[in-house]
Coordinates of C-alpha atoms in Angstrom, one line a residue:
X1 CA 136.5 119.0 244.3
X2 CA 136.8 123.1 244.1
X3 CA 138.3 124.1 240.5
X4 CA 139.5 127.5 239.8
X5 CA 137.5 130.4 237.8
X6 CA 139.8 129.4 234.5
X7 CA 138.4 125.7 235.2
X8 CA 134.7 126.9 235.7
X9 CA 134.7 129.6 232.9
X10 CA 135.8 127.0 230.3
X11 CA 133.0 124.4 231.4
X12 CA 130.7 127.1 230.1
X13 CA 132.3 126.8 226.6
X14 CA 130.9 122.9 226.8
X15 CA 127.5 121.5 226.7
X16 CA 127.9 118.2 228.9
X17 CA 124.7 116.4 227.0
X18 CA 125.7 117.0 223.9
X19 CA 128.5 114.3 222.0
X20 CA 130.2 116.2 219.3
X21 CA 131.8 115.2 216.2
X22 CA 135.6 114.6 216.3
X23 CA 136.6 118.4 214.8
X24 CA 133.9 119.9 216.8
X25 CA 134.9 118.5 219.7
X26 CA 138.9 119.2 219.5
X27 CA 137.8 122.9 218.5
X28 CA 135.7 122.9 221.7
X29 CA 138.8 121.6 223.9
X30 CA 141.2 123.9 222.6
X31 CA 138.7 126.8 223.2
X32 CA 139.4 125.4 227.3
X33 CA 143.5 125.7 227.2
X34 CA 144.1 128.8 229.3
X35 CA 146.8 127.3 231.0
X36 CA 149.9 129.8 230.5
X37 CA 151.5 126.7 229.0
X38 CA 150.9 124.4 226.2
X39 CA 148.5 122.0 227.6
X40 CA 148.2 118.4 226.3
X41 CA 145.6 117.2 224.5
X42 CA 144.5 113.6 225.9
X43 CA 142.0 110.9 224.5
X44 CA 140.3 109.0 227.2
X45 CA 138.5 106.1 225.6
X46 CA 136.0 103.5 227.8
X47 CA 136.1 100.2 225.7
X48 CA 133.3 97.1 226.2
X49 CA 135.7 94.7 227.1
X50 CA 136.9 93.0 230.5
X51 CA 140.2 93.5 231.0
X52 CA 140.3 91.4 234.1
X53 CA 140.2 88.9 230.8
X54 CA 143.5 87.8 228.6
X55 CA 141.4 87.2 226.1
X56 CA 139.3 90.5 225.9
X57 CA 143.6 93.1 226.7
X58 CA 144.0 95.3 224.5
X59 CA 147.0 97.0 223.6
X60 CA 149.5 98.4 221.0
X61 CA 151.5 100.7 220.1
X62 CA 150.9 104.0 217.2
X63 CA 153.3 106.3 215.5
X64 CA 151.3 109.9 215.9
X65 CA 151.7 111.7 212.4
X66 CA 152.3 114.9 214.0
X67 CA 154.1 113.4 217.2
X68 CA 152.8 114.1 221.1
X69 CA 154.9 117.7 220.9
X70 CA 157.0 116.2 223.7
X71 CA 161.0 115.3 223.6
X72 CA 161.0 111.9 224.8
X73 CA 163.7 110.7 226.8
X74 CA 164.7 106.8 225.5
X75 CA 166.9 104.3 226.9
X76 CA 167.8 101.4 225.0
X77 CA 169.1 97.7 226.9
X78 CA 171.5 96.7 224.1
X79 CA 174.8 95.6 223.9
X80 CA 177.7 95.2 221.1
X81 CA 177.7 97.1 217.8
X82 CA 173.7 97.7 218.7
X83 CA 174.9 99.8 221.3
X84 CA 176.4 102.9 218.9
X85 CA 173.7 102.1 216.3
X86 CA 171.0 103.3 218.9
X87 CA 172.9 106.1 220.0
X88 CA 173.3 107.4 216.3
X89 CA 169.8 106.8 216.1
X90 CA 169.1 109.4 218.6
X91 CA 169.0 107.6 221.8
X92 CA 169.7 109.3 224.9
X93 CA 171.3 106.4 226.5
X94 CA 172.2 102.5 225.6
X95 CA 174.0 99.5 227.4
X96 CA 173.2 96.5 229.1
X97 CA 174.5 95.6 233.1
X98 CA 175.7 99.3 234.1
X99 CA 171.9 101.0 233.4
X100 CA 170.5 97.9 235.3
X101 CA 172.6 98.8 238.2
X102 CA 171.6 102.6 238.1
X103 CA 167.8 102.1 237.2
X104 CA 168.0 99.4 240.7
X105 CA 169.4 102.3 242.4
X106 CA 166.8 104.7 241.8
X107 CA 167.6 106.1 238.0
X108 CA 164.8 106.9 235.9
X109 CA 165.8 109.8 233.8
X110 CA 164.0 108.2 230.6
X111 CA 160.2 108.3 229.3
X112 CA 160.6 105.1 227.1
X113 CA 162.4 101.8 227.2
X114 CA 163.4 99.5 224.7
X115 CA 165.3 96.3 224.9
X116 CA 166.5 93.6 222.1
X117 CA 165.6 90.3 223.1
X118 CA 168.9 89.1 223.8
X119 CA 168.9 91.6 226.6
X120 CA 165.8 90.2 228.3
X121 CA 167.2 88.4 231.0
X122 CA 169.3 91.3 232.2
X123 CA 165.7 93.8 231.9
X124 CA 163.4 91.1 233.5
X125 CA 165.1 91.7 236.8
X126 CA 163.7 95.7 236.5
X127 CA 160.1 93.9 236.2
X128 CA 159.4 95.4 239.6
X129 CA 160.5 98.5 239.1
X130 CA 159.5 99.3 235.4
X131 CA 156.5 97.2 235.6
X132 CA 154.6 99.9 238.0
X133 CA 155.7 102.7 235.7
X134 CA 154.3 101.0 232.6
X135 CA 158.0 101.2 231.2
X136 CA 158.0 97.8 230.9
X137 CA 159.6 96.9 227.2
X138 CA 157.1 94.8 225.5
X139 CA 156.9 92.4 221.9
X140 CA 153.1 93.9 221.5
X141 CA 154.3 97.4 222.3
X142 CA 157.2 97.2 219.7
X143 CA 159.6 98.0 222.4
X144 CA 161.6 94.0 222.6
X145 CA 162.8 94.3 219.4
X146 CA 166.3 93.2 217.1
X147 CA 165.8 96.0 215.3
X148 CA 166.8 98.8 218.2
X149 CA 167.8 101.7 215.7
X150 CA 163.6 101.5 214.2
X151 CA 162.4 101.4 217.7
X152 CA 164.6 104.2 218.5
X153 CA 163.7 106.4 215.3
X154 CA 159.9 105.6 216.1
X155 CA 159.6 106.5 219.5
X156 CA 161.3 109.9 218.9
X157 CA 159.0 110.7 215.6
X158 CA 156.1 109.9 218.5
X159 CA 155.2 106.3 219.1
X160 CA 153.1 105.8 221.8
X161 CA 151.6 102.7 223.4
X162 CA 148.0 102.7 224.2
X163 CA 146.7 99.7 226.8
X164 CA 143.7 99.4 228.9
X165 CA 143.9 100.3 232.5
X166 CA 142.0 98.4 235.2
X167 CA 138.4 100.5 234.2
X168 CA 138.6 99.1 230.7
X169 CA 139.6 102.8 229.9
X170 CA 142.4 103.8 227.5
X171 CA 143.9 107.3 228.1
X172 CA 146.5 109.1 225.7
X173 CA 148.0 112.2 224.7
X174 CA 147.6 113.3 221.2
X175 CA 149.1 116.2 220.8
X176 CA 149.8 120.0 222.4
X177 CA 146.7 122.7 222.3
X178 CA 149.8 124.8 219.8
X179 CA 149.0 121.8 217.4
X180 CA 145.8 123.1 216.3
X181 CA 142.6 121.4 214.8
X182 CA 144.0 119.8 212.0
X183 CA 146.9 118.3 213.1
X184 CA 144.9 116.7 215.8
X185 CA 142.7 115.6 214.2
X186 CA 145.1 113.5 212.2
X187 CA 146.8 112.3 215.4
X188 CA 142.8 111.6 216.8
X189 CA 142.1 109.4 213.5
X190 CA 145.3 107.7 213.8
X191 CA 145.0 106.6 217.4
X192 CA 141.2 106.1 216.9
X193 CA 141.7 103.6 214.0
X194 CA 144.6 101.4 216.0
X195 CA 142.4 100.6 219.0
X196 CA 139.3 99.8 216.8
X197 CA 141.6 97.2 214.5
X198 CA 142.8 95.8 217.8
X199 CA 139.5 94.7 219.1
X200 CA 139.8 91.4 220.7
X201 CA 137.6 88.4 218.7
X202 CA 136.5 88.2 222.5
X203 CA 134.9 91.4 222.4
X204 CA 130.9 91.4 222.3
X205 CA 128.4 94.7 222.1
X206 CA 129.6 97.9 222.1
X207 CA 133.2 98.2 221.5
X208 CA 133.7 102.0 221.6
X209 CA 131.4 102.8 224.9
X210 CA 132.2 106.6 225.2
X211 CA 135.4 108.8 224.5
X212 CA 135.9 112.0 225.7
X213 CA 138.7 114.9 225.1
X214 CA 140.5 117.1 227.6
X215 CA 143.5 119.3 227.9
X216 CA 145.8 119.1 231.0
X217 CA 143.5 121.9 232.9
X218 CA 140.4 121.3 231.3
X219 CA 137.0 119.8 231.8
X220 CA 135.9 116.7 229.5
X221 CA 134.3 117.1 225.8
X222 CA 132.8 114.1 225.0
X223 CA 133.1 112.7 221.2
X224 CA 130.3 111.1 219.3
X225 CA 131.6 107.0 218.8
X226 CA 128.2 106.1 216.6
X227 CA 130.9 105.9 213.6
X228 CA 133.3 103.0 215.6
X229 CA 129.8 101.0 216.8

């Protein structure tokens, strides 16, 4: 792959053999956000587990102290008085049958979806088509819920759900480059310290294998894990 001169400049700024501590390391990525817009930071974290494993999944779901710096979009399957209370909440949209009809139809003007439980049987028939877009609502994820209007309120103060892809790699935003170190940082810590509490009793060795920091245009800066061994 041929990267561009901002691409190569900022893989000078990086010493590949060397694992930095976590403030060291977010300095070091933000030092590679030339982008002209504000890039995302993201956390890509390879866990000792084998996902191919029910047993050894995991997955969850954070509120980010400082938010991903991202207006997320949320549509809630609800019906009754639960549909106003999520709209007052700040949804963007709520109902039951008539969003089924538009999200089979090609609709997906939303980033997050949440669904009481009641409303499971109508959302289960989306399985195909939320399922490949990891929209899928979820009990684990916080997103099959009673209580819509929390769900709602969380996921616009920056929830996000962190899961293991087929690599046994977990990748996340934390934050925008604008953020700064500190902020971060906190968001870093607070993602960190989810997916090391959800380590499966399945898990042996090494949980934390490797983790390494990047904004949207920039190259990887791995992140000493000797402290989550």
């Amino acid at each position: 792959m041929k990267h561009g001169k901002k691409y190569q400049d900022s893989t000078k700024l990086v010493d590949t053999a060397v694992l930095y501590d976590t403030t060291e390391a977010i300095e070091n990525c933000l030092k590679t956000a030339k982008a002209k817009f504000d890039e995302t930071v993201e956390i890509h974290v390879r866990l000792g587990v084998d996902s191919r494993h029910a047993d050894q999944q995991v997955r969850g779901a954070v509120v980010l102290p400082n938010g991903t710096g991202k207006t997320v979009r949320v549509m809630v399957f609800c019906k009754g008085d639960k549909v106003d209370a999520a709209l007052a909440a700040g949804a963007d949209y709520a109902g039951s049958d008539e969003y089924m009809q538009k999200i089979q139809g090609g609709w997906m003007d939303f980033d997050v979806v949440i669904a009481s439980p009641d409303m499971m049987g109508v959302v289960g028939r989306l399985g195909k088509v939320l399922g490949p877009r990891g929209l899928m609502p979820s009990p684990k994820a916080g997103t099959v819920t009673p209580d819509v209007v929390k769900a709602v309120q969380e996921a616009k103060a920056g929830k996000i759900e962190y899961r293991l892809d087929k690599t046994n790699i977990i990748h996340c935003p934390i934050g925008k480059a604008s953020f700064g170190v500190e902020k971060l940082q906190e968001n870093f810590d607070t993602l960190m310290g989810a997916i090391v509490k959800a380590k499966p009793a399945a898990a042996k060795g090494q949980y934390v294998r490797s983790c390494v920091l990047a904004t949207t245009m920039g190259p990887g800066v791995k992140v000493s894990t000797a402290k989550y061994c």
